[in-house]
Amino acid sequence: MSCKTVLAKEITESFRKEIKDTINSRGIHPRLVGFLANQDQAALKYAEATAKTCLETGVDFELRKCNREELEDLIIEANEDDNVHGILVYYPVFGDRQDQYLQNVVDCQKDVEGLCHKYVYNMYHNIRYLDKEETKKCIIPCTPLAIVKVLEYIGVYNPVLPYGNRLHGRLITVINRSEIVGRPLAALLANDGGKVYSVDINGIQEFHRGPGLRLKKHEVHDTNFKLEDIIPISDVVITGVPSPTYKIPTSLLRDGVIAINFSAYKNFEPNVKDKASIYVPSVGKVTIAMLERNLLRLYDCQNG
Ligand code: NAD
């Protein structure tokens, strides 16, 4: 068995060092406020992990627990507070469209998660900068961005190709099409030149920029494919199904596949390493590093 398991900790090391060095050498105090208005254990764990990493890297992180009814006013207060550089809300709060509303209450200039409409729109439309001079990069949602960084680290992005086309020729399946992770991830990968099969509970869509990457941004088609059609031909399989019983049969995977799991549960069978060349069991730590990276970017925009 020659599979290499790549842990998120290993991938984050260079980012953490860069963030820590930047904060120390510039003597800055970027401040991130996280709002926890639910009883979700996964959210609490994520908040605790964020607090630990921030402490290690020099980011001033404050977790504010509140009732969901007071959350909107507290976000507005933080928007107006010059000592707060980034705002993070742990979702789900209401678990419906009101959460989307709250994502847009967070001031874009403090939106470390990149969930406000402007950033989401720019991401889907492959608009990478906020200004004409191309000095201010857009904020990209943390988990999709983390998975892009995982793919860069393990060499799925081809650095010989020009920036923006580095996934040309790669076939990637993403199992999850949530608005927070799976759909933006499929769009980002297709915008970077990959052909992406995006799977959700109802079916499979194809995201691509066409032959020779003739389109500037990705387009999407419904397909009649089944998992059995696409998994055996995929170079990379990325999965985030929130269920302990969901498993991708190892027998379906292409020999030498790159297998990445971002679900809280293990979506690959224990013998995935019999087929995979690289296996990434989780990405949570990379997400937190991207949160900090986004915070520094916002800090610089607010102070420059
Ligand atoms: P969600 O419930 O919003 O979305 C789940 C997605 O999986 C949907 O697109 C759904 O259609 C799809 N799905 C469910 N069952 C399926 C099936 N049988 N076949 C194909 N598709 C199926 O959840 P989410 O917020 O996207 O989170 C998903 C998982 O990722 C959770 O376990 C969560 O904890 C984890 N997560 C991890 C990180 C991180 O590591 N950084 C960040 C966010 C979420």
XYZ file of C-alpha atoms and ligand atoms in Angstrom:
348
model
C 0.000 0.000 0.000
C 1.660 3.225 -1.092
C -0.997 5.750 -0.083
C 0.236 8.905 1.624
C -2.015 10.330 4.318
C -1.701 14.109 4.446
C -2.919 15.728 7.647
C -4.422 19.216 7.822
C -1.857 20.151 10.491
C 0.996 19.605 8.017
C -0.754 21.731 5.368
C -1.385 24.627 7.783
C 2.159 24.904 9.100
C 3.435 27.386 6.498
C 0.250 29.498 6.746
C 0.431 29.624 10.525
C 4.077 30.642 10.407
C 3.355 33.366 7.858
C 0.424 34.724 9.917
C 2.428 34.659 13.156
C 5.478 36.310 11.564
C 3.326 39.017 9.941
C 1.598 39.849 13.238
C 4.873 39.860 15.213
C 7.004 41.750 12.732
C 4.394 44.463 12.153
C 3.326 44.651 15.813
C -0.361 44.650 14.861
C -3.326 43.408 16.898
C -5.995 42.071 14.523
C -9.190 41.361 16.429
C -11.740 38.708 15.498
C -15.145 38.396 17.179
C -17.099 35.141 16.905
C -20.835 35.049 17.702
C -22.224 31.775 18.999
C -26.037 31.856 19.150
C -26.786 28.142 18.943
C -26.262 25.028 21.074
C -24.551 23.163 18.240
C -21.712 21.025 19.665
C -19.809 21.068 16.353
C -19.953 24.893 16.334
C -18.686 25.022 19.919
C -15.811 22.689 19.037
C -14.961 24.824 16.016
C -15.062 27.967 18.202
C -12.737 26.369 20.765
C -10.307 25.270 18.046
C -10.402 28.808 16.575
C -9.628 30.320 20.004
C -6.651 27.961 20.455
C -5.149 28.678 17.028
C -5.687 32.419 17.366
C -3.897 32.414 20.710
C -0.935 30.590 19.154
C -0.667 32.896 16.149
C -1.288 36.230 17.927
C -4.822 36.970 16.719
C -7.014 38.509 19.413
C -10.133 36.278 19.325
C -13.237 36.885 21.435
C -16.163 34.456 21.524
C -19.457 36.222 22.305
C -22.292 33.869 23.272
C -25.782 35.321 22.870
C -29.441 34.548 22.172
C -30.354 34.409 18.532
C -32.908 37.211 19.028
C -30.168 39.665 20.071
C -27.647 38.554 17.437
C -28.566 41.095 14.747
C -28.075 44.080 17.092
C -24.789 42.662 18.352
C -23.480 42.215 14.808
C -24.371 45.852 14.025
C -22.560 46.974 17.178
C -19.447 45.019 16.099
C -19.727 46.458 12.559
C -19.447 49.941 14.071
C -16.633 49.116 16.513
C -13.245 50.204 15.082
C -11.493 47.783 17.420
C -13.129 44.786 15.707
C -11.499 43.849 12.394
C -13.324 40.623 11.616
C -16.723 39.102 12.444
C -17.648 35.435 12.377
C -21.082 33.915 13.058
C -21.512 30.221 13.810
C -24.322 28.866 11.645
C -26.993 27.541 11.655
C -28.668 30.175 13.831
C -32.281 30.058 12.616
C -31.598 27.384 10.008
C -33.611 29.141 7.300
C -33.477 32.227 5.087
C -32.980 34.430 8.122
C -29.431 33.052 8.303
C -28.843 34.365 4.780
C -30.136 37.744 5.938
C -27.718 37.703 8.899
C -24.818 36.888 6.565
C -25.571 40.183 4.857
C -25.898 42.138 8.093
C -22.179 41.552 8.665
C -20.292 44.489 7.100
C -18.389 43.284 3.991
C -15.281 44.990 5.325
C -15.369 42.699 8.378
C -16.724 39.547 6.776
C -13.913 37.017 7.407
C -16.060 34.153 6.165
C -16.740 35.766 2.785
C -20.467 35.033 2.994
C -21.943 38.463 2.184
C -23.598 38.830 -1.208
C -20.796 40.864 -2.800
C -18.101 38.277 -2.115
C -20.347 35.346 -3.042
C -21.369 37.079 -6.301
C -17.740 37.881 -7.177
C -16.723 34.282 -6.490
C -19.407 32.805 -8.746
C -18.591 35.336 -11.465
C -14.842 34.759 -11.220
C -14.187 38.385 -10.218
C -11.023 38.148 -8.177
C -10.373 41.771 -7.128
C -12.487 44.452 -5.468
C -10.739 47.308 -7.280
C -9.792 48.098 -10.895
C -6.106 48.405 -9.938
C -6.236 44.780 -8.694
C -4.703 45.584 -5.312
C -7.562 44.286 -3.127
C -8.306 40.589 -3.466
C -11.853 39.403 -2.760
C -12.529 37.320 0.346
C -13.327 33.672 -0.430
C -15.397 31.491 1.962
C -13.035 29.724 4.388
C -13.811 26.021 3.878
C -13.883 26.110 0.046
C -10.686 28.197 0.161
C -9.127 25.690 2.578
C -9.845 22.861 0.138
C -8.263 24.860 -2.699
C -5.153 25.253 -0.503
C -5.169 21.499 0.207
C -5.255 20.829 -3.556
C -2.411 23.301 -4.133
C -0.345 21.703 -1.367
C -0.677 18.172 -2.699
C 0.038 19.236 -6.282
C -3.360 18.948 -7.956
C -2.925 22.553 -9.131
C -0.313 22.564 -11.888
C 2.055 25.527 -11.244
C 3.402 25.362 -14.809
C 0.034 26.628 -16.079
C -0.994 30.296 -15.737
C -2.740 31.442 -12.543
C -6.490 30.916 -12.989
C -6.105 27.857 -15.283
C -4.105 25.528 -13.078
C -6.756 22.798 -12.843
C -7.079 22.454 -16.622
C -7.440 18.756 -17.431
C -8.358 17.657 -13.894
C -11.611 15.805 -13.241
C -12.883 16.406 -9.730
C -15.997 15.084 -7.986
C -17.399 17.057 -5.030
C -20.057 15.224 -3.007
C -21.961 17.995 -1.184
C -23.643 21.001 -2.780
C -24.432 23.125 0.265
C -24.342 26.911 -0.146
C -21.585 27.110 2.477
C -19.133 24.575 1.073
C -20.003 22.307 -1.856
C -21.496 24.710 -4.418
C -18.908 27.491 -3.950
C -16.157 24.857 -4.007
C -17.390 23.386 -7.300
C -17.522 26.900 -8.778
C -14.020 27.835 -7.584
C -12.508 24.627 -8.976
C -14.298 25.032 -12.300
C -13.266 28.707 -12.499
C -9.675 27.504 -12.028
C -10.086 25.250 -15.080
C -11.197 21.906 -13.634
C -14.136 19.833 -14.810
C -16.212 19.262 -11.701
C -19.018 16.845 -10.980
C -21.072 18.302 -8.130
C -23.162 15.693 -6.339
C -26.013 16.258 -3.933
C -28.843 14.126 -2.629
C -30.946 14.910 -5.730
C -28.479 14.466 -8.574
C -25.256 15.358 -10.324
C -24.326 18.615 -12.065
C -21.305 19.405 -14.204
C -19.376 22.664 -13.668
C -16.813 23.617 -16.354
C -15.367 26.395 -18.530
C -15.752 24.398 -21.727
C -13.157 22.866 -24.063
C -9.883 24.810 -24.038
C -11.292 26.895 -21.146
C -12.959 29.185 -23.686
C -15.365 30.592 -21.080
C -14.242 33.275 -18.610
C -16.299 31.822 -15.799
C -17.802 28.390 -15.253
C -21.191 27.230 -16.499
C -23.368 24.510 -15.003
C -25.383 21.653 -16.572
C -27.638 19.047 -15.025
C -26.640 15.490 -15.920
C -28.225 12.051 -15.717
C -25.018 10.536 -14.388
C -24.918 8.276 -11.365
C -22.088 8.061 -8.853
C -21.023 4.790 -10.522
C -20.409 6.705 -13.781
C -18.243 9.495 -12.401
C -16.282 8.157 -9.416
C -14.240 5.620 -11.425
C -13.005 8.378 -13.794
C -12.354 11.110 -11.213
C -8.767 12.187 -10.436
C -9.917 13.698 -7.159
C -12.924 12.843 -4.978
C -13.867 15.390 -2.311
C -16.672 14.485 0.051
C -18.663 16.240 2.786
C -21.790 14.231 3.515
C -22.931 14.863 7.092
C -23.843 11.261 7.900
C -21.967 8.544 9.822
C -23.364 5.824 7.542
C -22.510 7.398 4.167
C -19.509 5.611 2.647
C -18.074 5.774 -0.862
C -17.279 2.210 -1.925
C -13.525 1.855 -2.343
C -14.220 -0.516 -5.240
C -15.597 2.466 -7.244
C -12.488 4.628 -6.839
C -9.915 4.957 -9.600
C -6.510 3.516 -8.709
C -4.305 6.414 -7.584
C -7.227 8.736 -6.800
C -6.789 11.685 -4.434
C -9.393 11.298 -1.673
C -10.337 14.272 0.508
C -12.915 14.202 3.289
C -14.279 17.388 4.871
C -17.310 15.856 6.559
C -17.287 15.544 10.340
C -17.776 11.820 9.594
C -15.507 9.517 7.635
C -17.132 9.267 4.188
C -14.485 6.886 2.819
C -14.262 3.233 3.812
C -11.362 2.205 6.074
C -9.638 0.518 3.101
C -9.589 3.739 0.993
C -5.782 3.661 1.186
C -5.746 0.457 -0.899
C -6.679 2.609 -3.913
C -5.833 6.250 -3.101
C -2.433 7.799 -3.802
C -3.155 10.594 -1.320
C -5.755 10.627 1.454
C -6.679 13.783 3.382
C -8.976 12.737 6.257
C -10.050 16.256 7.358
C -9.507 19.939 6.567
C -10.800 21.757 9.698
C -7.398 23.148 10.737
C -6.814 24.572 7.249
C -10.206 26.324 7.460
C -9.122 28.106 10.641
C -5.850 29.169 9.002
C -7.886 30.644 6.099
C -10.078 32.469 8.601
C -6.969 34.134 10.022
C -5.592 34.848 6.560
C -8.874 36.514 5.561
C -8.766 38.518 8.810
C -5.316 39.905 7.973
C -6.507 40.834 4.494
C -9.485 42.726 5.985
C -7.232 44.369 8.595
C -4.992 45.716 5.841
C -7.971 47.024 3.843
C -9.300 48.804 6.943
C -5.905 50.253 7.844
C -4.365 50.974 4.484
P -25.380 20.537 4.635
O -26.304 19.632 5.378
O -25.726 21.953 4.426
O -25.106 19.913 3.184
C -24.915 18.553 2.978
C -24.752 18.279 1.494
O -24.526 16.890 1.312
C -25.979 18.643 0.658
O -25.573 19.181 -0.582
C -26.663 17.291 0.455
O -27.473 17.226 -0.700
C -25.464 16.387 0.340
N -25.817 15.009 0.668
C -26.397 14.547 1.783
N -26.581 13.213 1.678
C -26.108 12.844 0.470
C -26.028 11.618 -0.220
N -26.466 10.502 0.312
N -25.473 11.619 -1.449
C -25.007 12.749 -2.007
N -25.051 13.937 -1.404
C -25.603 13.994 -0.176
O -23.972 20.413 5.393
P -22.636 21.325 5.286
O -22.778 22.551 6.101
O -22.224 21.467 3.881
O -21.616 20.378 6.056
C -21.332 19.092 5.562
C -20.270 18.421 6.421
O -19.052 19.141 6.310
C -20.609 18.358 7.887
O -20.168 17.127 8.419
C -19.813 19.500 8.477
O -19.478 19.274 9.835
C -18.595 19.488 7.593
N -17.936 20.807 7.492
C -16.601 20.837 7.656
C -15.928 22.035 7.568
C -14.442 22.051 7.761
O -13.839 21.036 8.009
N -13.809 23.132 7.600
C -16.629 23.205 7.312
C -17.998 23.153 7.097
C -18.649 21.925 7.173
